[in-house]
Amino acid sequence: MKKVTKTLSLSLCAFLCLSGCTTLAPFYTRPAAPVPEAWPSGQAYQEGKQLNGKAATDITWQDYFVEPQLQQLIALALENNRDLRVAALNIERSRAQYQISRATLLPQVDATAAGSSQRVPEDLSSSGQAYTVNQYNVGLGVSSYELDLFGRVRSLKDQALEEFLATEQTRRAVQISLVSEVAANYLTLAADRERLQLARDTMEAQQASYRLIQRRFELGASSELDLRQAQTRVDAARVDIARYTTLVAQDENALNLVVGSPAQAGLLPQVLSGNLTAVQDIPPGLPSGVLLSRPDVLTAENQLKGYNANIGAARAAFFPRITLTGSVGLASDQLSGLFNSGSKTWSFAPQIVLPIFDAGSNRARLQVAEVDRDIAVARYEKTIQTAFREVADALAQRGTIDDQMAAQQSLTDATAVSYRLSKARYEKGIDSYLTVLDSQRSLYSAQQDLITTRLTRLLNLVTLYKVLGGGAEG
């Protein structure tokens, strides 16, 4: 008995050493990035400022978003946001799936204990007398363990590993999107609050002008046309106040949603002008180093590796499949004699299945696996091309937004001077009130556009954070 058990153990160990040593999957080679080696150049891009400093992926998000209130909101979102929570749970699920696939590389050993009693009737008894058969057994057994001589099981394990790694990169992508969305909503709320305050200040000024013109009209110094024109500006300001009041409320709702809980009033911004340094500028680096580190690109590559591993499993289906079933233990017809000498028992049942005719299904499965791999290559390359375009667009805006903001600031200052001069000329009777109204409209529009331009500049920095692959977790 000991000799048999030793022989079985040595045979099983030898099979385990031979199995799983290799796979039939093609050797993986990362496809070349189908994008230029340098970012676009031209008038829309800042030359000589793209390769300085640390890589974007090596900087924590706290170094990008330096405004304390914004940092607190981002921290709350990372703790409470449901999308990020789902992504984290998906990682746990994929990790468990990988553990299941990896466990199939080793035999599953089960301990068993059983007992049975059976009465044999007189008609079936050779002695013509009914009797009872008792049987008790305990043992250890291995059930249907596949010897992975051609790497089928290992290929499936590798595919599960790549799926697990892809979910981790998906979680990174969700986190980067979440951080950038909190920042964008925070800045948009600040801009709309500033627009609302500007509309209120404008209405107060317009109401003062209206009251002044109304007194002049009552004294006969101004026409009714001037009075009605002044009233239109008051009503226009009231419309903007109502509109921006709605937008501010909606911005707060959007911010609360991404944060995952109602944000405290002390964490909300008041005006955009006080948050112009809330986001830091970042260096984009070289395309190959940036794009291949983006989580969506890494996800696409993990999926490509998974499909590549599936080819190995499909190829292994053409070869014999060997499974082992065996057990060792004790058996007796009496419970009291179960552990006596002479009660040892064992069984060993290897099985080999050799595919002979399958109507081409194995070949079709291999073809499906190869086409899936080719589709994954195309998706990987498209992901890189999309990433390149997103960064290039952000860099194009980055290269021109400062000039646009400087020009808008100059325009706003000039229209403010024009408004003061036209108002003074009207009060002295030199110009009509229509000139004042035109100057007022121009100034109000320029002030709103200046807020929009400032917001665009900050949102561009947020976009760069996102499209460059974000920063390391803080």
PDB file of C-alpha atoms in Angstrom, residues 111-398:
ATOM      1  CA  ALA A 111     -11.531  15.115   2.463  1.00  0.00           C
ATOM      2  CA  THR A 112     -14.513  12.793   2.375  1.00  0.00           C
ATOM      3  CA  ALA A 113     -16.349  10.667   4.911  1.00  0.00           C
ATOM      4  CA  ALA A 114     -19.370   8.534   4.107  1.00  0.00           C
ATOM      5  CA  GLY A 115     -21.451   5.716   5.457  1.00  0.00           C
ATOM      6  CA  SER A 116     -24.208   3.624   3.931  1.00  0.00           C
ATOM      7  CA  SER A 117     -26.490   0.733   4.855  1.00  0.00           C
ATOM      8  CA  GLN A 118     -28.379  -1.402   2.351  1.00  0.00           C
ATOM      9  CA  ARG A 119     -30.765  -4.305   2.904  1.00  0.00           C
ATOM     10  CA  VAL A 120     -30.526  -7.068   0.329  1.00  0.00           C
ATOM     11  CA  PRO A 121     -33.907  -8.861   0.023  1.00  0.00           C
ATOM     12  CA  GLU A 122     -34.297 -12.624  -0.025  1.00  0.00           C
ATOM     13  CA  ASP A 123     -35.010 -12.702  -3.761  1.00  0.00           C
ATOM     14  CA  LEU A 124     -31.602 -11.126  -4.515  1.00  0.00           C
ATOM     15  CA  SER A 125     -29.630 -12.993  -1.876  1.00  0.00           C
ATOM     16  CA  SER A 126     -27.535 -15.951  -3.004  1.00  0.00           C
ATOM     17  CA  SER A 127     -28.188 -17.629   0.308  1.00  0.00           C
ATOM     18  CA  GLY A 128     -31.931 -17.109   0.186  1.00  0.00           C
ATOM     19  CA  GLN A 129     -31.757 -15.039   3.355  1.00  0.00           C
ATOM     20  CA  ALA A 130     -32.121 -11.294   3.586  1.00  0.00           C
ATOM     21  CA  TYR A 131     -29.131  -9.455   4.993  1.00  0.00           C
ATOM     22  CA  THR A 132     -27.852  -5.892   5.543  1.00  0.00           C
ATOM     23  CA  VAL A 133     -24.687  -4.498   3.937  1.00  0.00           C
ATOM     24  CA  ASN A 134     -22.888  -1.733   5.805  1.00  0.00           C
ATOM     25  CA  GLN A 135     -20.050   0.347   4.381  1.00  0.00           C
ATOM     26  CA  TYR A 136     -18.022   3.158   5.936  1.00  0.00           C
ATOM     27  CA  ASN A 137     -15.095   5.057   4.408  1.00  0.00           C
ATOM     28  CA  VAL A 138     -12.915   8.122   4.911  1.00  0.00           C
ATOM     29  CA  GLY A 139     -10.261   9.448   2.577  1.00  0.00           C
ATOM     30  CA  LEU A 140      -8.588  12.159   0.555  1.00  0.00           C
ATOM     31  CA  GLY A 141      -9.287  12.582  -3.139  1.00  0.00           C
ATOM     32  CA  VAL A 142      -8.454  14.569  -6.243  1.00  0.00           C
ATOM     33  CA  SER A 143     -11.332  14.999  -8.698  1.00  0.00           C
ATOM     34  CA  SER A 144     -10.872  15.698 -12.428  1.00  0.00           C
ATOM     35  CA  TYR A 145      -7.583  17.585 -12.211  1.00  0.00           C
ATOM     36  CA  GLU A 146      -6.407  18.594 -15.685  1.00  0.00           C
ATOM     37  CA  LEU A 147      -2.709  18.196 -16.456  1.00  0.00           C
ATOM     38  CA  ASP A 148      -1.953  21.420 -18.264  1.00  0.00           C
ATOM     39  CA  LEU A 149       0.651  19.969 -20.611  1.00  0.00           C
ATOM     40  CA  PHE A 150      -0.196  22.390 -23.431  1.00  0.00           C
ATOM     41  CA  GLY A 151      -0.942  25.501 -21.381  1.00  0.00           C
ATOM     42  CA  ARG A 152      -4.721  25.709 -21.870  1.00  0.00           C
ATOM     43  CA  VAL A 153      -5.455  26.357 -18.194  1.00  0.00           C
ATOM     44  CA  ARG A 154      -2.468  28.682 -17.841  1.00  0.00           C
ATOM     45  CA  SER A 155      -3.621  30.690 -20.864  1.00  0.00           C
ATOM     46  CA  LEU A 156      -7.044  31.119 -19.287  1.00  0.00           C
ATOM     47  CA  LYS A 157      -5.339  32.180 -16.045  1.00  0.00           C
ATOM     48  CA  ASP A 158      -3.270  34.766 -17.949  1.00  0.00           C
ATOM     49  CA  GLN A 159      -6.409  36.100 -19.592  1.00  0.00           C
ATOM     50  CA  ALA A 160      -8.074  36.481 -16.175  1.00  0.00           C
ATOM     51  CA  LEU A 161      -4.969  38.277 -14.878  1.00  0.00           C
ATOM     52  CA  GLU A 162      -5.103  40.796 -17.718  1.00  0.00           C
ATOM     53  CA  GLU A 163      -8.780  41.414 -17.042  1.00  0.00           C
ATOM     54  CA  PHE A 164      -7.940  42.090 -13.409  1.00  0.00           C
ATOM     55  CA  LEU A 165      -5.177  44.516 -14.388  1.00  0.00           C
ATOM     56  CA  ALA A 166      -7.556  46.224 -16.827  1.00  0.00           C
ATOM     57  CA  THR A 167     -10.095  46.850 -14.064  1.00  0.00           C
ATOM     58  CA  GLU A 168      -7.372  48.485 -11.963  1.00  0.00           C
ATOM     59  CA  GLN A 169      -6.581  50.851 -14.834  1.00  0.00           C
ATOM     60  CA  THR A 170     -10.293  51.489 -15.273  1.00  0.00           C
ATOM     61  CA  ARG A 171     -10.463  52.529 -11.641  1.00  0.00           C
ATOM     62  CA  ARG A 172      -7.558  54.925 -12.254  1.00  0.00           C
ATOM     63  CA  ALA A 173      -9.401  56.379 -15.230  1.00  0.00           C
ATOM     64  CA  VAL A 174     -12.549  56.826 -13.147  1.00  0.00           C
ATOM     65  CA  GLN A 175     -10.544  58.555 -10.426  1.00  0.00           C
ATOM     66  CA  ILE A 176      -8.854  60.915 -12.891  1.00  0.00           C
ATOM     67  CA  SER A 177     -12.201  61.758 -14.473  1.00  0.00           C
ATOM     68  CA  LEU A 178     -13.737  62.255 -11.035  1.00  0.00           C
ATOM     69  CA  VAL A 179     -10.983  64.613  -9.862  1.00  0.00           C
ATOM     70  CA  SER A 180     -11.189  66.640 -13.057  1.00  0.00           C
ATOM     71  CA  GLU A 181     -14.992  66.727 -12.917  1.00  0.00           C
ATOM     72  CA  VAL A 182     -14.965  68.039  -9.344  1.00  0.00           C
ATOM     73  CA  ALA A 183     -12.472  70.727 -10.364  1.00  0.00           C
ATOM     74  CA  ALA A 184     -14.464  71.667 -13.479  1.00  0.00           C
ATOM     75  CA  ASN A 185     -17.750  71.892 -11.550  1.00  0.00           C
ATOM     76  CA  TYR A 186     -16.056  73.910  -8.804  1.00  0.00           C
ATOM     77  CA  LEU A 187     -14.656  76.424 -11.291  1.00  0.00           C
ATOM     78  CA  THR A 188     -17.911  76.607 -13.255  1.00  0.00           C
ATOM     79  CA  LEU A 189     -19.795  77.350 -10.042  1.00  0.00           C
ATOM     80  CA  ALA A 190     -17.285  80.095  -9.230  1.00  0.00           C
ATOM     81  CA  ALA A 191     -17.723  81.608 -12.706  1.00  0.00           C
ATOM     82  CA  ASP A 192     -21.526  81.537 -12.567  1.00  0.00           C
ATOM     83  CA  ARG A 193     -21.520  83.077  -9.102  1.00  0.00           C
ATOM     84  CA  GLU A 194     -19.304  85.863 -10.396  1.00  0.00           C
ATOM     85  CA  ARG A 195     -21.598  86.333 -13.390  1.00  0.00           C
ATOM     86  CA  LEU A 196     -24.556  86.502 -11.017  1.00  0.00           C
ATOM     87  CA  GLN A 197     -22.816  89.106  -8.895  1.00  0.00           C
ATOM     88  CA  LEU A 198     -21.928  91.104 -11.996  1.00  0.00           C
ATOM     89  CA  ALA A 199     -25.570  91.003 -13.109  1.00  0.00           C
ATOM     90  CA  ARG A 200     -26.692  92.239  -9.690  1.00  0.00           C
ATOM     91  CA  ASP A 201     -24.148  95.068  -9.672  1.00  0.00           C
ATOM     92  CA  THR A 202     -25.173  95.993 -13.192  1.00  0.00           C
ATOM     93  CA  MET A 203     -28.851  96.068 -12.243  1.00  0.00           C
ATOM     94  CA  GLU A 204     -28.114  98.358  -9.285  1.00  0.00           C
ATOM     95  CA  ALA A 205     -26.236 100.728 -11.571  1.00  0.00           C
ATOM     96  CA  GLN A 206     -29.006 100.548 -14.159  1.00  0.00           C
ATOM     97  CA  GLN A 207     -31.658 101.222 -11.539  1.00  0.00           C
ATOM     98  CA  ALA A 208     -29.735 104.287 -10.372  1.00  0.00           C
ATOM     99  CA  SER A 209     -29.515 105.512 -13.969  1.00  0.00           C
ATOM    100  CA  TYR A 210     -33.210 104.811 -14.477  1.00  0.00           C
ATOM    101  CA  ARG A 211     -34.187 106.798 -11.394  1.00  0.00           C
ATOM    102  CA  LEU A 212     -31.989 109.689 -12.538  1.00  0.00           C
ATOM    103  CA  ILE A 213     -33.493 109.719 -16.025  1.00  0.00           C
ATOM    104  CA  GLN A 214     -36.969 109.406 -14.577  1.00  0.00           C
ATOM    105  CA  ARG A 215     -36.423 112.597 -12.560  1.00  0.00           C
ATOM    106  CA  ARG A 216     -35.022 114.312 -15.660  1.00  0.00           C
ATOM    107  CA  PHE A 217     -38.065 113.148 -17.605  1.00  0.00           C
ATOM    108  CA  GLU A 218     -40.417 114.505 -14.954  1.00  0.00           C
ATOM    109  CA  LEU A 219     -38.577 117.855 -15.215  1.00  0.00           C
ATOM    110  CA  GLY A 220     -38.722 117.768 -18.983  1.00  0.00           C
ATOM    111  CA  ALA A 221     -34.953 117.473 -19.392  1.00  0.00           C
ATOM    112  CA  SER A 222     -35.092 113.939 -20.914  1.00  0.00           C
ATOM    113  CA  SER A 223     -37.368 112.311 -23.430  1.00  0.00           C
ATOM    114  CA  GLU A 224     -39.598 109.319 -22.836  1.00  0.00           C
ATOM    115  CA  LEU A 225     -37.400 107.418 -25.290  1.00  0.00           C
ATOM    116  CA  ASP A 226     -34.446 107.822 -22.926  1.00  0.00           C
ATOM    117  CA  LEU A 227     -36.622 106.630 -20.039  1.00  0.00           C
ATOM    118  CA  ARG A 228     -37.816 103.510 -21.867  1.00  0.00           C
ATOM    119  CA  GLN A 229     -34.316 102.706 -23.074  1.00  0.00           C
ATOM    120  CA  ALA A 230     -33.029 102.871 -19.493  1.00  0.00           C
ATOM    121  CA  GLN A 231     -35.870 100.581 -18.430  1.00  0.00           C
ATOM    122  CA  THR A 232     -34.835  97.982 -21.016  1.00  0.00           C
ATOM    123  CA  ARG A 233     -31.393  97.748 -19.454  1.00  0.00           C
ATOM    124  CA  VAL A 234     -32.913  97.252 -15.996  1.00  0.00           C
ATOM    125  CA  ASP A 235     -35.186  94.490 -17.283  1.00  0.00           C
ATOM    126  CA  ALA A 236     -32.300  92.851 -19.172  1.00  0.00           C
ATOM    127  CA  ALA A 237     -30.272  92.756 -15.957  1.00  0.00           C
ATOM    128  CA  ARG A 238     -33.222  91.199 -14.124  1.00  0.00           C
ATOM    129  CA  VAL A 239     -33.415  88.472 -16.773  1.00  0.00           C
ATOM    130  CA  ASP A 240     -29.706  87.713 -16.335  1.00  0.00           C
ATOM    131  CA  ILE A 241     -30.062  87.608 -12.560  1.00  0.00           C
ATOM    132  CA  ALA A 242     -32.829  85.018 -12.813  1.00  0.00           C
ATOM    133  CA  ARG A 243     -30.866  82.992 -15.364  1.00  0.00           C
ATOM    134  CA  TYR A 244     -27.619  82.952 -13.404  1.00  0.00           C
ATOM    135  CA  THR A 245     -29.476  82.199 -10.175  1.00  0.00           C
ATOM    136  CA  THR A 246     -30.761  79.039 -11.841  1.00  0.00           C
ATOM    137  CA  LEU A 247     -27.309  78.144 -13.185  1.00  0.00           C
ATOM    138  CA  VAL A 248     -25.701  78.596  -9.772  1.00  0.00           C
ATOM    139  CA  ALA A 249     -28.254  76.257  -8.191  1.00  0.00           C
ATOM    140  CA  GLN A 250     -27.692  73.678 -10.925  1.00  0.00           C
ATOM    141  CA  ASP A 251     -23.906  73.986 -10.545  1.00  0.00           C
ATOM    142  CA  GLU A 252     -24.224  73.294  -6.824  1.00  0.00           C
ATOM    143  CA  ASN A 253     -26.377  70.242  -7.551  1.00  0.00           C
ATOM    144  CA  ALA A 254     -23.820  68.941 -10.046  1.00  0.00           C
ATOM    145  CA  LEU A 255     -20.986  69.474  -7.574  1.00  0.00           C
ATOM    146  CA  ASN A 256     -22.910  67.691  -4.809  1.00  0.00           C
ATOM    147  CA  LEU A 257     -23.495  64.744  -7.140  1.00  0.00           C
ATOM    148  CA  VAL A 258     -19.828  64.182  -7.992  1.00  0.00           C
ATOM    149  CA  VAL A 259     -18.729  64.809  -4.404  1.00  0.00           C
ATOM    150  CA  GLY A 260     -21.226  62.194  -3.246  1.00  0.00           C
ATOM    151  CA  SER A 261     -22.680  64.292  -0.423  1.00  0.00           C
ATOM    152  CA  PRO A 262     -23.865  67.893   0.063  1.00  0.00           C
ATOM    153  CA  ALA A 263     -20.857  70.215   0.086  1.00  0.00           C
ATOM    154  CA  GLN A 264     -20.585  72.576   3.031  1.00  0.00           C
ATOM    155  CA  ALA A 265     -21.159  76.236   2.210  1.00  0.00           C
ATOM    156  CA  GLY A 266     -17.678  77.097   3.457  1.00  0.00           C
ATOM    157  CA  LEU A 267     -16.131  74.886   0.756  1.00  0.00           C
ATOM    158  CA  LEU A 268     -17.977  76.532  -2.136  1.00  0.00           C
ATOM    159  CA  PRO A 269     -16.255  79.284  -4.143  1.00  0.00           C
ATOM    160  CA  GLN A 270     -17.635  82.810  -4.257  1.00  0.00           C
ATOM    161  CA  VAL A 271     -16.109  84.290  -7.430  1.00  0.00           C
ATOM    162  CA  LEU A 272     -13.783  83.003 -10.108  1.00  0.00           C
ATOM    163  CA  SER A 273     -11.395  85.956  -9.817  1.00  0.00           C
ATOM    164  CA  GLY A 274     -10.283  84.655  -6.420  1.00  0.00           C
ATOM    165  CA  ASN A 275      -9.434  81.210  -7.845  1.00  0.00           C
ATOM    166  CA  LEU A 276      -7.218  82.083 -10.798  1.00  0.00           C
ATOM    167  CA  THR A 277      -4.350  80.063  -9.282  1.00  0.00           C
ATOM    168  CA  ALA A 278      -6.451  77.117  -8.118  1.00  0.00           C
ATOM    169  CA  VAL A 279      -4.945  74.913 -10.849  1.00  0.00           C
ATOM    170  CA  GLN A 280      -1.240  74.714 -11.656  1.00  0.00           C
ATOM    171  CA  ASP A 281       0.272  74.474 -15.113  1.00  0.00           C
ATOM    172  CA  ILE A 282       1.771  71.100 -16.048  1.00  0.00           C
ATOM    173  CA  PRO A 283       4.323  69.888 -18.615  1.00  0.00           C
ATOM    174  CA  PRO A 284       2.954  67.467 -21.218  1.00  0.00           C
ATOM    175  CA  GLY A 285       6.207  65.590 -21.920  1.00  0.00           C
ATOM    176  CA  LEU A 286       6.818  63.431 -25.000  1.00  0.00           C
ATOM    177  CA  PRO A 287       3.876  61.665 -26.700  1.00  0.00           C
ATOM    178  CA  SER A 288       5.186  58.105 -26.243  1.00  0.00           C
ATOM    179  CA  GLY A 289       5.877  58.552 -22.541  1.00  0.00           C
ATOM    180  CA  VAL A 290       2.573  60.314 -21.905  1.00  0.00           C
ATOM    181  CA  LEU A 291       0.111  58.354 -23.991  1.00  0.00           C
ATOM    182  CA  LEU A 292       1.325  54.886 -23.036  1.00  0.00           C
ATOM    183  CA  SER A 293       0.865  55.776 -19.364  1.00  0.00           C
ATOM    184  CA  ARG A 294      -2.746  56.881 -19.709  1.00  0.00           C
ATOM    185  CA  PRO A 295      -5.070  54.467 -17.911  1.00  0.00           C
ATOM    186  CA  ASP A 296      -7.378  54.047 -20.897  1.00  0.00           C
ATOM    187  CA  VAL A 297      -4.397  53.100 -23.086  1.00  0.00           C
ATOM    188  CA  LEU A 298      -3.138  50.673 -20.439  1.00  0.00           C
ATOM    189  CA  THR A 299      -6.651  49.200 -20.195  1.00  0.00           C
ATOM    190  CA  ALA A 300      -6.723  48.648 -23.953  1.00  0.00           C
ATOM    191  CA  GLU A 301      -3.290  46.996 -23.791  1.00  0.00           C
ATOM    192  CA  ASN A 302      -4.339  44.694 -20.934  1.00  0.00           C
ATOM    193  CA  GLN A 303      -7.373  43.644 -22.949  1.00  0.00           C
ATOM    194  CA  LEU A 304      -5.129  43.034 -25.956  1.00  0.00           C
ATOM    195  CA  LYS A 305      -2.866  40.808 -23.842  1.00  0.00           C
ATOM    196  CA  GLY A 306      -5.938  38.944 -22.610  1.00  0.00           C
ATOM    197  CA  TYR A 307      -7.095  38.200 -26.153  1.00  0.00           C
ATOM    198  CA  ASN A 308      -3.552  37.149 -27.018  1.00  0.00           C
ATOM    199  CA  ALA A 309      -3.667  34.626 -24.156  1.00  0.00           C
ATOM    200  CA  ASN A 310      -7.013  33.307 -25.414  1.00  0.00           C
ATOM    201  CA  ILE A 311      -5.269  32.233 -28.616  1.00  0.00           C
ATOM    202  CA  GLY A 312      -3.101  29.922 -26.510  1.00  0.00           C
ATOM    203  CA  ALA A 313      -6.183  28.321 -24.974  1.00  0.00           C
ATOM    204  CA  ALA A 314      -7.760  27.896 -28.417  1.00  0.00           C
ATOM    205  CA  ARG A 315      -4.589  26.287 -29.800  1.00  0.00           C
ATOM    206  CA  ALA A 316      -4.364  23.904 -26.841  1.00  0.00           C
ATOM    207  CA  ALA A 317      -7.828  22.565 -27.693  1.00  0.00           C
ATOM    208  CA  PHE A 318      -6.271  20.715 -30.675  1.00  0.00           C
ATOM    209  CA  PHE A 319      -4.128  18.575 -28.354  1.00  0.00           C
ATOM    210  CA  PRO A 320      -5.019  15.764 -25.938  1.00  0.00           C
ATOM    211  CA  ARG A 321      -6.502  16.710 -22.578  1.00  0.00           C
ATOM    212  CA  ILE A 322      -5.476  14.579 -19.608  1.00  0.00           C
ATOM    213  CA  THR A 323      -7.405  14.579 -16.340  1.00  0.00           C
ATOM    214  CA  LEU A 324      -6.690  12.719 -13.136  1.00  0.00           C
ATOM    215  CA  THR A 325      -9.091  11.388 -10.534  1.00  0.00           C
ATOM    216  CA  GLY A 326      -7.777   9.514  -7.533  1.00  0.00           C
ATOM    217  CA  SER A 327      -8.234   8.926  -3.835  1.00  0.00           C
ATOM    218  CA  VAL A 328      -6.654   7.183  -0.840  1.00  0.00           C
ATOM    219  CA  GLY A 329      -8.410   6.307   2.397  1.00  0.00           C
ATOM    220  CA  LEU A 330      -9.920   3.708   4.673  1.00  0.00           C
ATOM    221  CA  ALA A 331     -13.007   1.530   4.246  1.00  0.00           C
ATOM    222  CA  SER A 332     -14.776  -1.075   6.382  1.00  0.00           C
ATOM    223  CA  ASP A 333     -18.132  -2.775   6.772  1.00  0.00           C
ATOM    224  CA  GLN A 334     -18.157  -1.796  10.432  1.00  0.00           C
ATOM    225  CA  LEU A 335     -17.638   1.631  11.887  1.00  0.00           C
ATOM    226  CA  SER A 336     -15.530   0.215  14.718  1.00  0.00           C
ATOM    227  CA  GLY A 337     -13.157  -1.448  12.256  1.00  0.00           C
ATOM    228  CA  LEU A 338     -12.665   1.582  10.036  1.00  0.00           C
ATOM    229  CA  PHE A 339      -9.191   2.349  11.369  1.00  0.00           C
ATOM    230  CA  ASN A 340      -7.982  -1.228  11.766  1.00  0.00           C
ATOM    231  CA  SER A 341      -5.131  -2.621   9.703  1.00  0.00           C
ATOM    232  CA  GLY A 342      -6.198  -3.953   6.353  1.00  0.00           C
ATOM    233  CA  SER A 343      -8.833  -1.257   5.809  1.00  0.00           C
ATOM    234  CA  LYS A 344      -6.715   0.883   3.481  1.00  0.00           C
ATOM    235  CA  THR A 345      -8.097   1.582   0.012  1.00  0.00           C
ATOM    236  CA  TRP A 346      -7.090   3.631  -3.022  1.00  0.00           C
ATOM    237  CA  SER A 347      -8.218   4.408  -6.552  1.00  0.00           C
ATOM    238  CA  PHE A 348      -6.504   6.039  -9.536  1.00  0.00           C
ATOM    239  CA  ALA A 349      -8.406   6.852 -12.736  1.00  0.00           C
ATOM    240  CA  PRO A 350      -6.513   8.898 -15.361  1.00  0.00           C
ATOM    241  CA  GLN A 351      -8.443   9.910 -18.466  1.00  0.00           C
ATOM    242  CA  ILE A 352      -7.200  11.199 -21.807  1.00  0.00           C
ATOM    243  CA  VAL A 353      -9.418  12.856 -24.404  1.00  0.00           C
ATOM    244  CA  LEU A 354      -8.019  13.199 -27.931  1.00  0.00           C
ATOM    245  CA  PRO A 355     -10.044  15.344 -30.356  1.00  0.00           C
ATOM    246  CA  ILE A 356     -10.585  13.471 -33.616  1.00  0.00           C
ATOM    247  CA  PHE A 357     -13.613  14.980 -35.308  1.00  0.00           C
ATOM    248  CA  ASP A 358     -15.363  18.173 -34.158  1.00  0.00           C
ATOM    249  CA  ALA A 359     -16.778  19.455 -37.466  1.00  0.00           C
ATOM    250  CA  GLY A 360     -14.261  22.306 -37.434  1.00  0.00           C
ATOM    251  CA  SER A 361     -15.402  23.865 -34.155  1.00  0.00           C
ATOM    252  CA  ASN A 362     -11.885  24.003 -32.652  1.00  0.00           C
ATOM    253  CA  ARG A 363     -10.506  25.643 -35.774  1.00  0.00           C
ATOM    254  CA  ALA A 364     -13.374  28.130 -35.734  1.00  0.00           C
ATOM    255  CA  ARG A 365     -12.707  28.936 -32.075  1.00  0.00           C
ATOM    256  CA  LEU A 366      -9.051  29.575 -32.898  1.00  0.00           C
ATOM    257  CA  GLN A 367     -10.079  31.860 -35.743  1.00  0.00           C
ATOM    258  CA  VAL A 368     -12.423  33.755 -33.417  1.00  0.00           C
ATOM    259  CA  ALA A 369      -9.608  34.158 -30.876  1.00  0.00           C
ATOM    260  CA  GLU A 370      -7.224  35.478 -33.541  1.00  0.00           C
ATOM    261  CA  VAL A 371      -9.801  37.926 -34.913  1.00  0.00           C
ATOM    262  CA  ASP A 372     -10.571  39.118 -31.360  1.00  0.00           C
ATOM    263  CA  ARG A 373      -6.845  39.771 -30.924  1.00  0.00           C
ATOM    264  CA  ASP A 374      -6.710  41.756 -34.178  1.00  0.00           C
ATOM    265  CA  ILE A 375      -9.763  43.783 -33.128  1.00  0.00           C
ATOM    266  CA  ALA A 376      -8.057  44.499 -29.799  1.00  0.00           C
ATOM    267  CA  VAL A 377      -4.964  45.732 -31.659  1.00  0.00           C
ATOM    268  CA  ALA A 378      -7.104  48.132 -33.697  1.00  0.00           C
ATOM    269  CA  ARG A 379      -8.865  49.367 -30.544  1.00  0.00           C
ATOM    270  CA  TYR A 380      -5.517  49.850 -28.812  1.00  0.00           C
ATOM    271  CA  GLU A 381      -4.183  51.906 -31.712  1.00  0.00           C
ATOM    272  CA  LYS A 382      -7.410  53.937 -31.915  1.00  0.00           C
ATOM    273  CA  THR A 383      -7.193  54.657 -28.179  1.00  0.00           C
ATOM    274  CA  ILE A 384      -3.669  56.028 -28.646  1.00  0.00           C
ATOM    275  CA  GLN A 385      -4.745  58.142 -31.620  1.00  0.00           C
ATOM    276  CA  THR A 386      -7.690  59.544 -29.663  1.00  0.00           C
ATOM    277  CA  ALA A 387      -5.412  60.315 -26.721  1.00  0.00           C
ATOM    278  CA  PHE A 388      -2.955  62.116 -29.018  1.00  0.00           C
ATOM    279  CA  ARG A 389      -5.757  64.219 -30.501  1.00  0.00           C
ATOM    280  CA  GLU A 390      -7.127  65.129 -27.051  1.00  0.00           C
ATOM    281  CA  VAL A 391      -3.717  66.275 -25.803  1.00  0.00           C
ATOM    282  CA  ALA A 392      -2.987  68.146 -29.038  1.00  0.00           C
ATOM    283  CA  ASP A 393      -6.303  70.000 -28.801  1.00  0.00           C
ATOM    284  CA  ALA A 394      -5.630  70.943 -25.198  1.00  0.00           C
ATOM    285  CA  LEU A 395      -2.123  72.147 -26.085  1.00  0.00           C
ATOM    286  CA  ALA A 396      -3.507  74.234 -28.950  1.00  0.00           C
ATOM    287  CA  GLN A 397      -5.835  76.026 -26.565  1.00  0.00           C
ATOM    288  CA  ARG A 398      -3.110  76.307 -23.946  1.00  0.00           C
TER     289      ARG A 398
END
